[in-house]
XYZ file of C-alpha atoms in Angstrom:
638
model
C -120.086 -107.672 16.590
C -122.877 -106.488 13.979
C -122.082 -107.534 10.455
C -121.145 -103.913 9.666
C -118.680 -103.888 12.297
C -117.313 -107.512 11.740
C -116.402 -106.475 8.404
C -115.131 -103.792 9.275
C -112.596 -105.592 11.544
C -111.992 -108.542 8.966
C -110.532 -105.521 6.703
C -108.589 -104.577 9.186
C -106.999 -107.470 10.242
C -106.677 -108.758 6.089
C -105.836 -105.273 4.960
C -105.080 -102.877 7.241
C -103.162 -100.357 4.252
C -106.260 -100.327 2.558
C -108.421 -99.842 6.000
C -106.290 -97.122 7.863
C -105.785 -95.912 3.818
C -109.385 -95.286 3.305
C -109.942 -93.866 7.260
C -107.518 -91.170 6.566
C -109.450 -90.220 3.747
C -111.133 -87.711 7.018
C -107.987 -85.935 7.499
C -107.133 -82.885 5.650
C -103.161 -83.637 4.511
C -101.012 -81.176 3.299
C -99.033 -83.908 1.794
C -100.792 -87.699 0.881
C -99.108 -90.579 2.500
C -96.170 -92.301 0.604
C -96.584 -95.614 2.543
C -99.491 -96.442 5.287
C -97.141 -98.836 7.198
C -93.693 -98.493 7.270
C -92.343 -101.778 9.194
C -88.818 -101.383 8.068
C -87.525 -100.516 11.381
C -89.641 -103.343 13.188
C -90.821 -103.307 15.933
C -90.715 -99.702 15.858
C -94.135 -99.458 13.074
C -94.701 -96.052 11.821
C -98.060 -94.926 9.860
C -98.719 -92.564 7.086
C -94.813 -92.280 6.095
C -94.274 -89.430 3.875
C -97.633 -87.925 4.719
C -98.033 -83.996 6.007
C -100.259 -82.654 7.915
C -100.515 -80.248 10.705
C -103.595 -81.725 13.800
C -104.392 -78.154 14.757
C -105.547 -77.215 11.394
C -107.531 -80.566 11.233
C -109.102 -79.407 14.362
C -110.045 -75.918 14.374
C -108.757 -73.895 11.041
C -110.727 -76.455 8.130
C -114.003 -75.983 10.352
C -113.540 -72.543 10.445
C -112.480 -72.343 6.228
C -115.380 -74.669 5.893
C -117.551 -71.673 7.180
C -118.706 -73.202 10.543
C -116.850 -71.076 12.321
C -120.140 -69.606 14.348
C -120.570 -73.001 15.669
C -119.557 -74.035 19.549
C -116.114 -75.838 19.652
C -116.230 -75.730 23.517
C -118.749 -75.557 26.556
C -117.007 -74.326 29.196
C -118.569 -75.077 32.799
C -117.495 -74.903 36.517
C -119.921 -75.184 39.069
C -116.861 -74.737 41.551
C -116.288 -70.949 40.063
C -120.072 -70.196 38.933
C -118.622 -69.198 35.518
C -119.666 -70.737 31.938
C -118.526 -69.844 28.684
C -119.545 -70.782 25.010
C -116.441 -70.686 22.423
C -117.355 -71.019 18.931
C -114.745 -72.233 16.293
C -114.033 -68.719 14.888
C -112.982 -67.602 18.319
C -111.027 -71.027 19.434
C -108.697 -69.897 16.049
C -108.518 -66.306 17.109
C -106.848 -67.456 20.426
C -104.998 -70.344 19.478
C -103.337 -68.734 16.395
C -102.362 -65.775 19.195
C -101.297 -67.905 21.628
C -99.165 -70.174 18.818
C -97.849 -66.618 18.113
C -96.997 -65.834 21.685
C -94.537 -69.403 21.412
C -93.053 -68.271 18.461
C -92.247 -65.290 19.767
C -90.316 -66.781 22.782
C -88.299 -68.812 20.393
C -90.291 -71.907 20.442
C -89.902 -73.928 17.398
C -90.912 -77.294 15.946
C -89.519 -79.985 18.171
C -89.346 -78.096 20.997
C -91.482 -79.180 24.600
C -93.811 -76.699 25.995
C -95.358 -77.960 29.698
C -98.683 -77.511 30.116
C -99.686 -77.533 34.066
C -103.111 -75.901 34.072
C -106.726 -76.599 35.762
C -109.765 -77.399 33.708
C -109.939 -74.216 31.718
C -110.566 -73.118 27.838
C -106.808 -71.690 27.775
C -105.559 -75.195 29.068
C -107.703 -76.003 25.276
C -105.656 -73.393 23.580
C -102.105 -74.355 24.807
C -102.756 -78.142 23.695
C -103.665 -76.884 20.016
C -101.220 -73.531 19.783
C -98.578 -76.431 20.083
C -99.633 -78.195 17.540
C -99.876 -75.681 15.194
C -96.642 -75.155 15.401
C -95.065 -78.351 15.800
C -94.280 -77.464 19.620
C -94.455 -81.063 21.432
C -96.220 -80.910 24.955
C -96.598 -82.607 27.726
C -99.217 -81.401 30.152
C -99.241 -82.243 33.853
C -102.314 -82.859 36.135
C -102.724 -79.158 37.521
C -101.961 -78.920 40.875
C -99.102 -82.132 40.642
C -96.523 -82.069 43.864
C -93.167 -80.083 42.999
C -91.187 -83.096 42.861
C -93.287 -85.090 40.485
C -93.447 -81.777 38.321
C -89.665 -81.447 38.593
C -89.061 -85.073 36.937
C -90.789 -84.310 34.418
C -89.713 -80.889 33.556
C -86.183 -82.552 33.730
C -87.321 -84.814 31.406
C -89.071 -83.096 28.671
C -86.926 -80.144 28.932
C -89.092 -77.866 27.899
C -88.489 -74.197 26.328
C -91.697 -72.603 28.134
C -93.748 -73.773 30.541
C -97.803 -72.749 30.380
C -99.793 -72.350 33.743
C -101.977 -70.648 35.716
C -101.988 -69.076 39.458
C -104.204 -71.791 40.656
C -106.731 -74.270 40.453
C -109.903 -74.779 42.227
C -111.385 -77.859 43.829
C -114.601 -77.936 46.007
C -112.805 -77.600 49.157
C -110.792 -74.622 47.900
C -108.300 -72.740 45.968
C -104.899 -74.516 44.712
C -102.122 -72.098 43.925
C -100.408 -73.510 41.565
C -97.658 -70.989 41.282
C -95.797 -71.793 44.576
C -95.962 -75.546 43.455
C -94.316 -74.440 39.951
C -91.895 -72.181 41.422
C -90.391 -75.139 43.983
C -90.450 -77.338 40.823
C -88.308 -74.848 38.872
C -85.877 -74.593 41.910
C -85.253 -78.329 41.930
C -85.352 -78.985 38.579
C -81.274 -79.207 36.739
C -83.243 -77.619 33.745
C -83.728 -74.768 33.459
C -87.082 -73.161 31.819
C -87.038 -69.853 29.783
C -90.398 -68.415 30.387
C -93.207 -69.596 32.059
C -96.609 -67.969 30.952
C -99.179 -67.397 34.006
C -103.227 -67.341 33.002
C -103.831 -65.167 36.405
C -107.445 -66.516 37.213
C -109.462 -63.784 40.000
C -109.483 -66.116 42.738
C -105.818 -66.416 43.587
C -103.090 -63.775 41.841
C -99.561 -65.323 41.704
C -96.482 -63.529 41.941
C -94.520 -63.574 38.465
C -90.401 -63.383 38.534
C -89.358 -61.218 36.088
C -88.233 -61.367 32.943
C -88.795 -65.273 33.451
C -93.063 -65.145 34.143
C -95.429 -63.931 31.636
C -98.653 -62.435 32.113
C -100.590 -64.665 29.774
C -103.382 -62.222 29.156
C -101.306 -59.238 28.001
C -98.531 -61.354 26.390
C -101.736 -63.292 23.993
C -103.844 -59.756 23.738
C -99.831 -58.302 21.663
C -99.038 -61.322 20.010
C -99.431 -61.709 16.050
C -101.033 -64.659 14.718
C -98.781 -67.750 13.954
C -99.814 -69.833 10.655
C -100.212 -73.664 11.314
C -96.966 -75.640 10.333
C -96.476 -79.056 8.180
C -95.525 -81.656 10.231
C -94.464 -85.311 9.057
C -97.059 -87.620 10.152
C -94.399 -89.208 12.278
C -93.424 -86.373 14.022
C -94.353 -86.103 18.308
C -97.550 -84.391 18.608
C -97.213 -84.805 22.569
C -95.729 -86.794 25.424
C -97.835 -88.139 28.257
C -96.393 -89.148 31.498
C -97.901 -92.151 33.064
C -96.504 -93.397 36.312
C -94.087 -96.588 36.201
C -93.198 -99.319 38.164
C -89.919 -98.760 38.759
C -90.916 -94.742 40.153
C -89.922 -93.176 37.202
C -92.682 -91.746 35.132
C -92.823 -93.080 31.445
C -93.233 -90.636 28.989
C -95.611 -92.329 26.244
C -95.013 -90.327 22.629
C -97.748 -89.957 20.038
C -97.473 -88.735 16.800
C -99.608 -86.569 14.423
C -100.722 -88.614 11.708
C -102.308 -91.993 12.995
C -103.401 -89.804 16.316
C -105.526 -87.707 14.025
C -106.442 -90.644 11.914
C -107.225 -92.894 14.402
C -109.058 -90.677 16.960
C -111.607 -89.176 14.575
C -112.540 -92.636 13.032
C -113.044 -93.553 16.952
C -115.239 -90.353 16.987
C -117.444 -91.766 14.450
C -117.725 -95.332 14.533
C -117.302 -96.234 18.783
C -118.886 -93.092 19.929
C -121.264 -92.199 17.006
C -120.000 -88.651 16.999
C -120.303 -86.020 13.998
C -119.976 -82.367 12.985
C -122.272 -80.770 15.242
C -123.062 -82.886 17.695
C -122.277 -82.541 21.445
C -119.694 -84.729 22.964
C -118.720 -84.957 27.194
C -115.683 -86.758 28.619
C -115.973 -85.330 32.249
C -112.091 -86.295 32.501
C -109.146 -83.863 32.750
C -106.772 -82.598 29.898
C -104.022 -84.392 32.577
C -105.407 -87.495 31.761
C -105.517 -89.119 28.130
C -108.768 -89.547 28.384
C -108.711 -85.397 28.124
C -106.497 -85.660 25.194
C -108.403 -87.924 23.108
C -111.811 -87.031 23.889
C -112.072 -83.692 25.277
C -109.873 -81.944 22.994
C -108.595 -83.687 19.986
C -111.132 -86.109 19.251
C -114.751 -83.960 19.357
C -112.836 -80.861 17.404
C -111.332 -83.300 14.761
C -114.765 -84.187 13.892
C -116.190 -80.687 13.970
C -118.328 -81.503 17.049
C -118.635 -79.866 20.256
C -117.063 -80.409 23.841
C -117.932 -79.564 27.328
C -114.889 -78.593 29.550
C -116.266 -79.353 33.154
C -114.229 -77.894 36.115
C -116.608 -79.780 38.846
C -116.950 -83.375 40.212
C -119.337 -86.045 39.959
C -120.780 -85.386 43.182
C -120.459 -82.443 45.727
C -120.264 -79.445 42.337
C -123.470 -79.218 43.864
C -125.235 -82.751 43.875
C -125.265 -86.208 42.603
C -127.631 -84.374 39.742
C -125.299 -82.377 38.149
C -123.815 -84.812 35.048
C -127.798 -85.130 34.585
C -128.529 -81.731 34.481
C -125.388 -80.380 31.882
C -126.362 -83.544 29.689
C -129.751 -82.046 28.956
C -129.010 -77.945 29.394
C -126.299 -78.916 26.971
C -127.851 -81.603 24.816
C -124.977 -83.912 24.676
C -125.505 -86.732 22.647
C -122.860 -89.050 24.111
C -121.568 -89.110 27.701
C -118.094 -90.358 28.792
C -116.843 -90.853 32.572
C -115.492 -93.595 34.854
C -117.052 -96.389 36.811
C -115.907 -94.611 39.531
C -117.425 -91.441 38.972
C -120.977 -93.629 38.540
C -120.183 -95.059 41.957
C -119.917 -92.229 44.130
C -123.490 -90.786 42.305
C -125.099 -94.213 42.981
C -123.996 -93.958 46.617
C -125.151 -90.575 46.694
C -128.857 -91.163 45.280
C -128.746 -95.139 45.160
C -132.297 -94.801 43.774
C -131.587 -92.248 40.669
C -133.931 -89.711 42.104
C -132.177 -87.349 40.799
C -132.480 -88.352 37.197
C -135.559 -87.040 36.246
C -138.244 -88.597 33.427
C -138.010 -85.295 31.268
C -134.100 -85.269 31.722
C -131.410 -86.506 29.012
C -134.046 -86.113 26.127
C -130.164 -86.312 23.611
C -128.483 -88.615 24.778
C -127.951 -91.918 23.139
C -124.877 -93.419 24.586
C -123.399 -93.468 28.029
C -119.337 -94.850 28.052
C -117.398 -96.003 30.866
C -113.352 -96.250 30.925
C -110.218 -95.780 33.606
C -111.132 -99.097 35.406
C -112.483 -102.040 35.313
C -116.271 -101.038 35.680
C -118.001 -104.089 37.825
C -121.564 -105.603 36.511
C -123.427 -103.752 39.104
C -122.482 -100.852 38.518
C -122.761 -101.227 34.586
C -126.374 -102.533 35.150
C -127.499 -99.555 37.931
C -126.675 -96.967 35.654
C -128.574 -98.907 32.593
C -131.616 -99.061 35.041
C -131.069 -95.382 36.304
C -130.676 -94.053 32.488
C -132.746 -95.790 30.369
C -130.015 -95.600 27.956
C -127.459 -98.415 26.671
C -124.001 -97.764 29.425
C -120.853 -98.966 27.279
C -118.001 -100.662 29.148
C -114.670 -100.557 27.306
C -111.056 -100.701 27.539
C -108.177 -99.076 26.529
C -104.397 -97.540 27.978
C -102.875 -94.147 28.069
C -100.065 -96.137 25.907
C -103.348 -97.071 23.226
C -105.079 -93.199 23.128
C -108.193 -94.632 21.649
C -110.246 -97.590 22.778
C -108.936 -101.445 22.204
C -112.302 -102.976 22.800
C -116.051 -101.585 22.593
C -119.417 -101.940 21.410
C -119.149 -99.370 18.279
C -122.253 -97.374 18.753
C -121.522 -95.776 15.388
C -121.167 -99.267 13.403
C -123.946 -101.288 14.562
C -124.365 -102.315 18.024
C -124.238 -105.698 19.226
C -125.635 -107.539 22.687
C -124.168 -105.563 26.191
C -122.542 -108.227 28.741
C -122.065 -106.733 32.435
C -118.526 -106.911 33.188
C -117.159 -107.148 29.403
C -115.941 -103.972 27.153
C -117.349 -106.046 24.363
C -115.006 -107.800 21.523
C -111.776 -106.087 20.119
C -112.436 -102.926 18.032
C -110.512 -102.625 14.014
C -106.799 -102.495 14.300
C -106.218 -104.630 17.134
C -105.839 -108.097 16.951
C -106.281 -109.209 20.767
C -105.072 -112.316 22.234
C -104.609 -113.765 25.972
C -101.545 -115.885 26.658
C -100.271 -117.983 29.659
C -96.792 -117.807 30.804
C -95.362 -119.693 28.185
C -96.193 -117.731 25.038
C -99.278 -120.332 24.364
C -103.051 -119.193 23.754
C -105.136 -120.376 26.395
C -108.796 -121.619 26.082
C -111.983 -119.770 26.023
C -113.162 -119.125 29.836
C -109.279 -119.454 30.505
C -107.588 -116.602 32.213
C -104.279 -115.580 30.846
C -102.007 -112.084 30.348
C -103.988 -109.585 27.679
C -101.708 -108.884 24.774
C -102.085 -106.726 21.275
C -100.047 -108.377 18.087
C -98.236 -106.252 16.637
C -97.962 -103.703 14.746
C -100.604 -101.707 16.617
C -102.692 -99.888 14.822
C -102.770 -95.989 14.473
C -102.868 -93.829 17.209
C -101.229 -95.921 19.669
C -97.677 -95.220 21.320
C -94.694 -94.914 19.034
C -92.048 -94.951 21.752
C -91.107 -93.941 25.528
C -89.641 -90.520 25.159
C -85.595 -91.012 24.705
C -86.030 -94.328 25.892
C -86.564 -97.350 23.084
C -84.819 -99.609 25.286
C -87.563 -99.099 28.194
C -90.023 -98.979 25.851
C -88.776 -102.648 24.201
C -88.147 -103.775 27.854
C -91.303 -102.390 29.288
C -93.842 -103.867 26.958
C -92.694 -105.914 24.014
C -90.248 -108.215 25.311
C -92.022 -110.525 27.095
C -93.653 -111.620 24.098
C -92.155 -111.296 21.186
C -94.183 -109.729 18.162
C -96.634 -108.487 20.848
C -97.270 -105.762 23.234
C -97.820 -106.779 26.513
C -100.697 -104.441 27.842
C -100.352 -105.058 31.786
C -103.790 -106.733 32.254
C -105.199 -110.054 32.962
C -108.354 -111.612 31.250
C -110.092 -113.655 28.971
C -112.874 -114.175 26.015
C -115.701 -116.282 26.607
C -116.916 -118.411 24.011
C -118.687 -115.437 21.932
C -115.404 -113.636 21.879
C -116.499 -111.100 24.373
C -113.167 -110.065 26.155
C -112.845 -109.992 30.084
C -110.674 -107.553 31.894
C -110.035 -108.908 34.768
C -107.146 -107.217 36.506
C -103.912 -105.979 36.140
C -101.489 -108.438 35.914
C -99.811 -108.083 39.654
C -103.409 -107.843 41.193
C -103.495 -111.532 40.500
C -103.872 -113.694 44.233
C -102.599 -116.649 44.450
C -103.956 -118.950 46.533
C -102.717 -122.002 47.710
C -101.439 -122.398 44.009
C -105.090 -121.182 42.434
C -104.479 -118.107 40.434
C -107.547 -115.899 41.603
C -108.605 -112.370 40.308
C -109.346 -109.494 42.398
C -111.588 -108.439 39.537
C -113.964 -111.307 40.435
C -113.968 -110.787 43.693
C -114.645 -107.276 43.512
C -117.591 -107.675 41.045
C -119.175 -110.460 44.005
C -118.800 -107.643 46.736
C -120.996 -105.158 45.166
C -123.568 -107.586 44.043
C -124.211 -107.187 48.081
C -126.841 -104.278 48.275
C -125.123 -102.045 50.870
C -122.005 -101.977 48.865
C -120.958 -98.815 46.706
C -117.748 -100.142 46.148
C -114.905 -102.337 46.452
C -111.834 -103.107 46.993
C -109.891 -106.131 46.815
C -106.238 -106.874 47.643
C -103.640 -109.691 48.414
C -102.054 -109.854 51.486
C -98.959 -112.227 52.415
C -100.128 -115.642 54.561
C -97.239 -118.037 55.647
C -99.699 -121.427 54.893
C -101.466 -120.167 51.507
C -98.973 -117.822 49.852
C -101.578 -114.893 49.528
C -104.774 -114.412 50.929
C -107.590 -112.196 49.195
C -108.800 -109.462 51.811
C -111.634 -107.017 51.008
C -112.270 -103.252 51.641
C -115.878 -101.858 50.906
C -117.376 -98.400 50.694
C -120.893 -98.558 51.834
C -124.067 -96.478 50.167
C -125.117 -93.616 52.321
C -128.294 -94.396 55.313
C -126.668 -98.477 55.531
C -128.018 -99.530 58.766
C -126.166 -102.864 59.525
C -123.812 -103.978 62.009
C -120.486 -105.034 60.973
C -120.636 -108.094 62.193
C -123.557 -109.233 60.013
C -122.089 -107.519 56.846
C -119.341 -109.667 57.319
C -120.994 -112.845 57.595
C -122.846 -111.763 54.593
C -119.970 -110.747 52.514
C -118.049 -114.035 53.352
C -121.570 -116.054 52.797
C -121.515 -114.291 49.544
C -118.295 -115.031 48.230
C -118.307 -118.394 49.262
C -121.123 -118.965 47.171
C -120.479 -117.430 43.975
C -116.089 -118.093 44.101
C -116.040 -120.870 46.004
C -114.403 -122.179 49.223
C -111.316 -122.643 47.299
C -111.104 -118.279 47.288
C -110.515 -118.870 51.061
C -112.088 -115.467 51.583
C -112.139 -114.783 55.347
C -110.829 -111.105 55.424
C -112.931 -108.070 54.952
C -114.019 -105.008 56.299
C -116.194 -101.490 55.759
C -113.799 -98.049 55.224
C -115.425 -95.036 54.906
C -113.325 -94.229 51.399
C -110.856 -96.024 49.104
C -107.443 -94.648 48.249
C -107.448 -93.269 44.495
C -106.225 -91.464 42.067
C -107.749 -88.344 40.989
C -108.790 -90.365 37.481
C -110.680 -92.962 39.916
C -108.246 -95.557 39.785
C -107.725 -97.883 42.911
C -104.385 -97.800 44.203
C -104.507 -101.441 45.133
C -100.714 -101.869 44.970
C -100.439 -99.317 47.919
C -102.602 -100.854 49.905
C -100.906 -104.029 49.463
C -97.791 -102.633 50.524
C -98.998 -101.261 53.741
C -100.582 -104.195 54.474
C -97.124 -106.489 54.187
C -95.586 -103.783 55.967
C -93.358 -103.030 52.996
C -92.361 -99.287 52.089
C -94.218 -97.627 49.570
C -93.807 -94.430 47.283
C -96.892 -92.028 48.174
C -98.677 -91.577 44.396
C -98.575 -88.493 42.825
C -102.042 -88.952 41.721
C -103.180 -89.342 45.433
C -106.988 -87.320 45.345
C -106.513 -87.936 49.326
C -104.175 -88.758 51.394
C -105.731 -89.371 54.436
C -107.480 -92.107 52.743
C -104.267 -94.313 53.076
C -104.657 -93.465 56.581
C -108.391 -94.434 56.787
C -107.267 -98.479 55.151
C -104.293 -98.469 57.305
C -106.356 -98.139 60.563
C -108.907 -101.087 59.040
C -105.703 -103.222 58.042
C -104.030 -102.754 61.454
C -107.945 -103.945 63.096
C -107.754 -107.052 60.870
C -104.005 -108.088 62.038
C -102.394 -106.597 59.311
C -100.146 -103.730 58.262
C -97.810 -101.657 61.063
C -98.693 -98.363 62.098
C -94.281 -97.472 61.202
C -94.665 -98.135 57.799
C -93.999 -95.015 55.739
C -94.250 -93.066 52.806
C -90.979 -92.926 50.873
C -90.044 -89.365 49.783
């Protein structure tokens, strides 16, 4: 860590009243603090007790009063529609406040849950921040969710009024989204008020009266709702995020340390400030939209692009490249994955040209584990410094990275860098005890956590207590395997249950993973552990091979094995692996490794909700059943 930034985390971890004290210095309050940290009800930490503030205001209104209101909030593009829009502040207010007005109107008050379940659009913006203004609490959905996942969770948030639109669309076509809502409503047990329909020109949905709302016409009558003081405790949103048991967690965040914490990320991770141009090519579905596409750029007075495209196919593997520099964005957010599927498009960066990306500084990577070959193509392609770091939809802001905005310190392939201020990172073993440096162990945060983080599980402390703080007392159990090297760099590994063990060696699919695509015909890979009578578990591999590959499968295999051998050991006992043509995922570019386990031990499995294609659990089956594992029976559950 530079010396700016190790002092900066000393302070934190000596004095964190006087660190988050000074950080929220950046936040317009309506009402100062009374206490930073309120522990009295420990382990349930709250920040900024007594304080008042309102996050919408912070993020569009003070801009606006501070007379930047000409300047862009939001850049929309979608290469799927052909449309792009520029929004400055001074119109994000206009149809926020009308929008906020529209809520009031239909009896929406403070406390109340509104569902968001909209595609990548500037009124998906709007809804986010005309809840917040008036201390509405929502909970968006991925657009284009199955019924039954959206039913659970309209169940239970219970919301007032749901937001939407008539559809979404995706390179292969137009979603409607309104049949998918309307089977939702009918087996949801709550029922919704209103539901407000954006009705976009390529698909018009049929509205049930006097339930559906024409959004236009509804927004263009509404009067303008004033922004109202919250309690810096008080839910700004709830975020579903799938759980183990099949029952989606609802992770709550609250106003004050999300606004504190989020803009000081702005600043000192991602070097962002008033004016500048900031792109996560996320969704608003994912936290990854809430953070940075919405909250975080607009807290800061920056800019934000709003993509409605993919990395590759919205038209080429040039067009990140091309919206960097027609855009000028000064730092670039995405996943590993998204990097893959360019580099396996245009494996040589041909499409990143020399007069290209003339802006941008930083490039960061987040939503998986991002493996050291991709991390160093992308340096090579870019010519710019790629950032690896970590952090949870239960966290909302990065645990560790390399703060471009407090003094940079050395890159090391395969490591988000060291812990960030506010957390104070450890790895444990089983027993509770710190293991050594080089030592793999479970990743845990001590608590409290710092700002922005989760508060709770929505009506659920006891699953929240259960879920992550009980198996270690006084700390939060984050899910993931890993370790810190001697220089304190910190090692994400895995998650937890992706650990193999072999023969009684605990072995991570991480490092297996990261030897595959050191192997030049890889894209991508996958590693999983299947069930073996004599060993316990057995590590079998899946790869994704770049385009114009000319190589048999035999000899890939001997290479791969070869390979792994070398660089594990014999001890991986590494004998099982094979070339798909794709990789189940989610549509944030996670792996769904725990599927594929389950198919392969023949054991039922609950078809994700996050799926981006089915028939890719179709394509690994077929490669599991060639390599003497999985059964063609095994199904889906519904």
């Amino acid at each position: 860590m530079s010396p700016h930034g190790e002092t900066l985390y000393q302070v934190s971890m000596s004095n964190p009243a006087a660190f988050w004290r000074h950080a929220s210095e950046a936040i317009e309050w309506d009402v100062a603090p009374q206490k930073i940290l309120d522990d009295t009800n420990a382990p349930f930490y709250r920040w900024f007790a007594g304080g008042k503030l309102n996050t919408c205001f912070n993020a569009v209104d003070r801009h606006v009063l501070a007379g930047r209101g000409e300047q862009i909030a939001l850049h929309y593009i979608s290469p799927v529609t052909g449309a792009e829009q520029q929004i400055s502040y001074q119109s994000l207010l206009a149809q926020v406040e009308r929008l906020a007005g529209l809520l009031v109107s239909l009896g929406v008050e403070k406390g109340d849950r509104v569902v968001i379940y909209m595609p990548m659009v500037p009124e998906t913006a709007y809804a986010m921040l005309a809840c917040a203004r008036i201390g509405a609490i929502h909970s968006v959905v991925f657009g284009g969710f199955a019924a039954n996942e959206l039913a659970s969770r309209i169940n239970h948030a219970k919301p007032k009024v749901v937001l939407s639109a008539s559809c979404g669309v995706e390179p292969s076509g137009v979603i409607a989204y309104k049949p998918l809502l309307d089977n939702a409503l009918a087996f949801a047990e709550h029922k919704v008020e209103h539901c407000v329909i954006l009705q976009r020109s390529q698909c018009s949905a049929h509205l049930e009266a006097p339930r559906d709302l024409d959004w236009q016409s509804q927004v263009a009558m509404a009067q303008a709702a004033p922004c109202v003081s919250l309690d810096a405790t008080d839910p700004l949103y709830i975020l579903y995020t799938s759980g183990t048991t099949g029952q989606p967690k609802g992770v709550v965040r609250d106003n004050g340390g999300h606004a504190v914490a989020i803009a000081w990320s702005m600043k000192h991770i991602y070097d962002i400030d008033a004016g500048d141009v900031f792109w996560a090519a996320s969704d608003v579905g994912w936290v990854v939209g809430h953070s940075y596409i919405v909250y975080g750029p607009l807290l800061v007075g920056a800019a934000s692009i709003m993509y409605e495209g993919k990395p590759v196919g919205t038209p080429d593997a040039g067009a990140f490249w091309r919206i960097i520099e027609r855009y000028k964005v000064k730092s670039f957010f995405t996943a590993p994955t998204a990097m893959r599927a360019i580099k396996r498009e245009d494996p040589l960066g041909e499409q990143v040209l020399p007069e290209t990306l003339t802006q941008l500084k930083h490039v960061f990577l987040a939503g998986e584990r991002c493996d050291p070959e991709t991390l160093n193509w992308s340096g090579n392609v870019l010519k710019r410094p790629v950032i690896d770091h970590w952090w949870q939809t239960e966290t909302g802001w990065p645990v560790a990275s390399n703060m471009m905005g407090a003094g940079p310190i050395a890159i090391k392939p395969g490591s988000p860098a060291k812990p960030v201020p506010g957390y104070c990172v450890e790895v444990l073993d089983a027993m509770g005890k710190p293991v050594a440096a080089g030592e793999s162990g479970n990743v845990v945060i001590k608590l409290p956590l710092p700002p922005g983080c989760l508060t709770t599980l929505w009506q659920n402390d006891k699953r929240y207590l259960d879920s992550y703080l009980a198996m270690y007392p006084g700390y939060y159990l984050t899910g993931d395997a890993g370790y810190f090297d001697e220089d304190g760099y910190l090692f994400i590994m895995s998650r937890i249950d992706d650990i193999i063990n072999v023969a009684g060696h605990r072995l991570s699919t991480g490092r297996f993973e990261e030897v595959l695509c050191q192997h030049s015909a890889v894209a991508e890979a996958a590693v999983i552990g299947v069930q073996d009578k004599l060993k316990g578990q057995l590590p079998l591999g899946l790869v994704v091979l770049k385009h114009g590959v000319d190589l048999s499968e035999e000899d890939l295999c001997a290479q791969l094995l070869a390979l792994v051998r070398q660089e594990v050991g014999a001890v991986a006992s590494f004998k099982l692996v094979s070339a798909v043509q794709k990789l189940p995922k989610t549509r944030s570019g996670k792996i769904l490794r725990a599927t594929m386990r389950n198919i392969a031990d023949n054991q039922s499995f609950t078809m994700p909700a996050t799926i981006e294609d089915p028939q890719s659990l179709d394509i690994v089956r077929s490669a599991l059943i060639k390599m003497g594992y999985a059964d063609a029976m095994t199904k889906a559950l519904n």
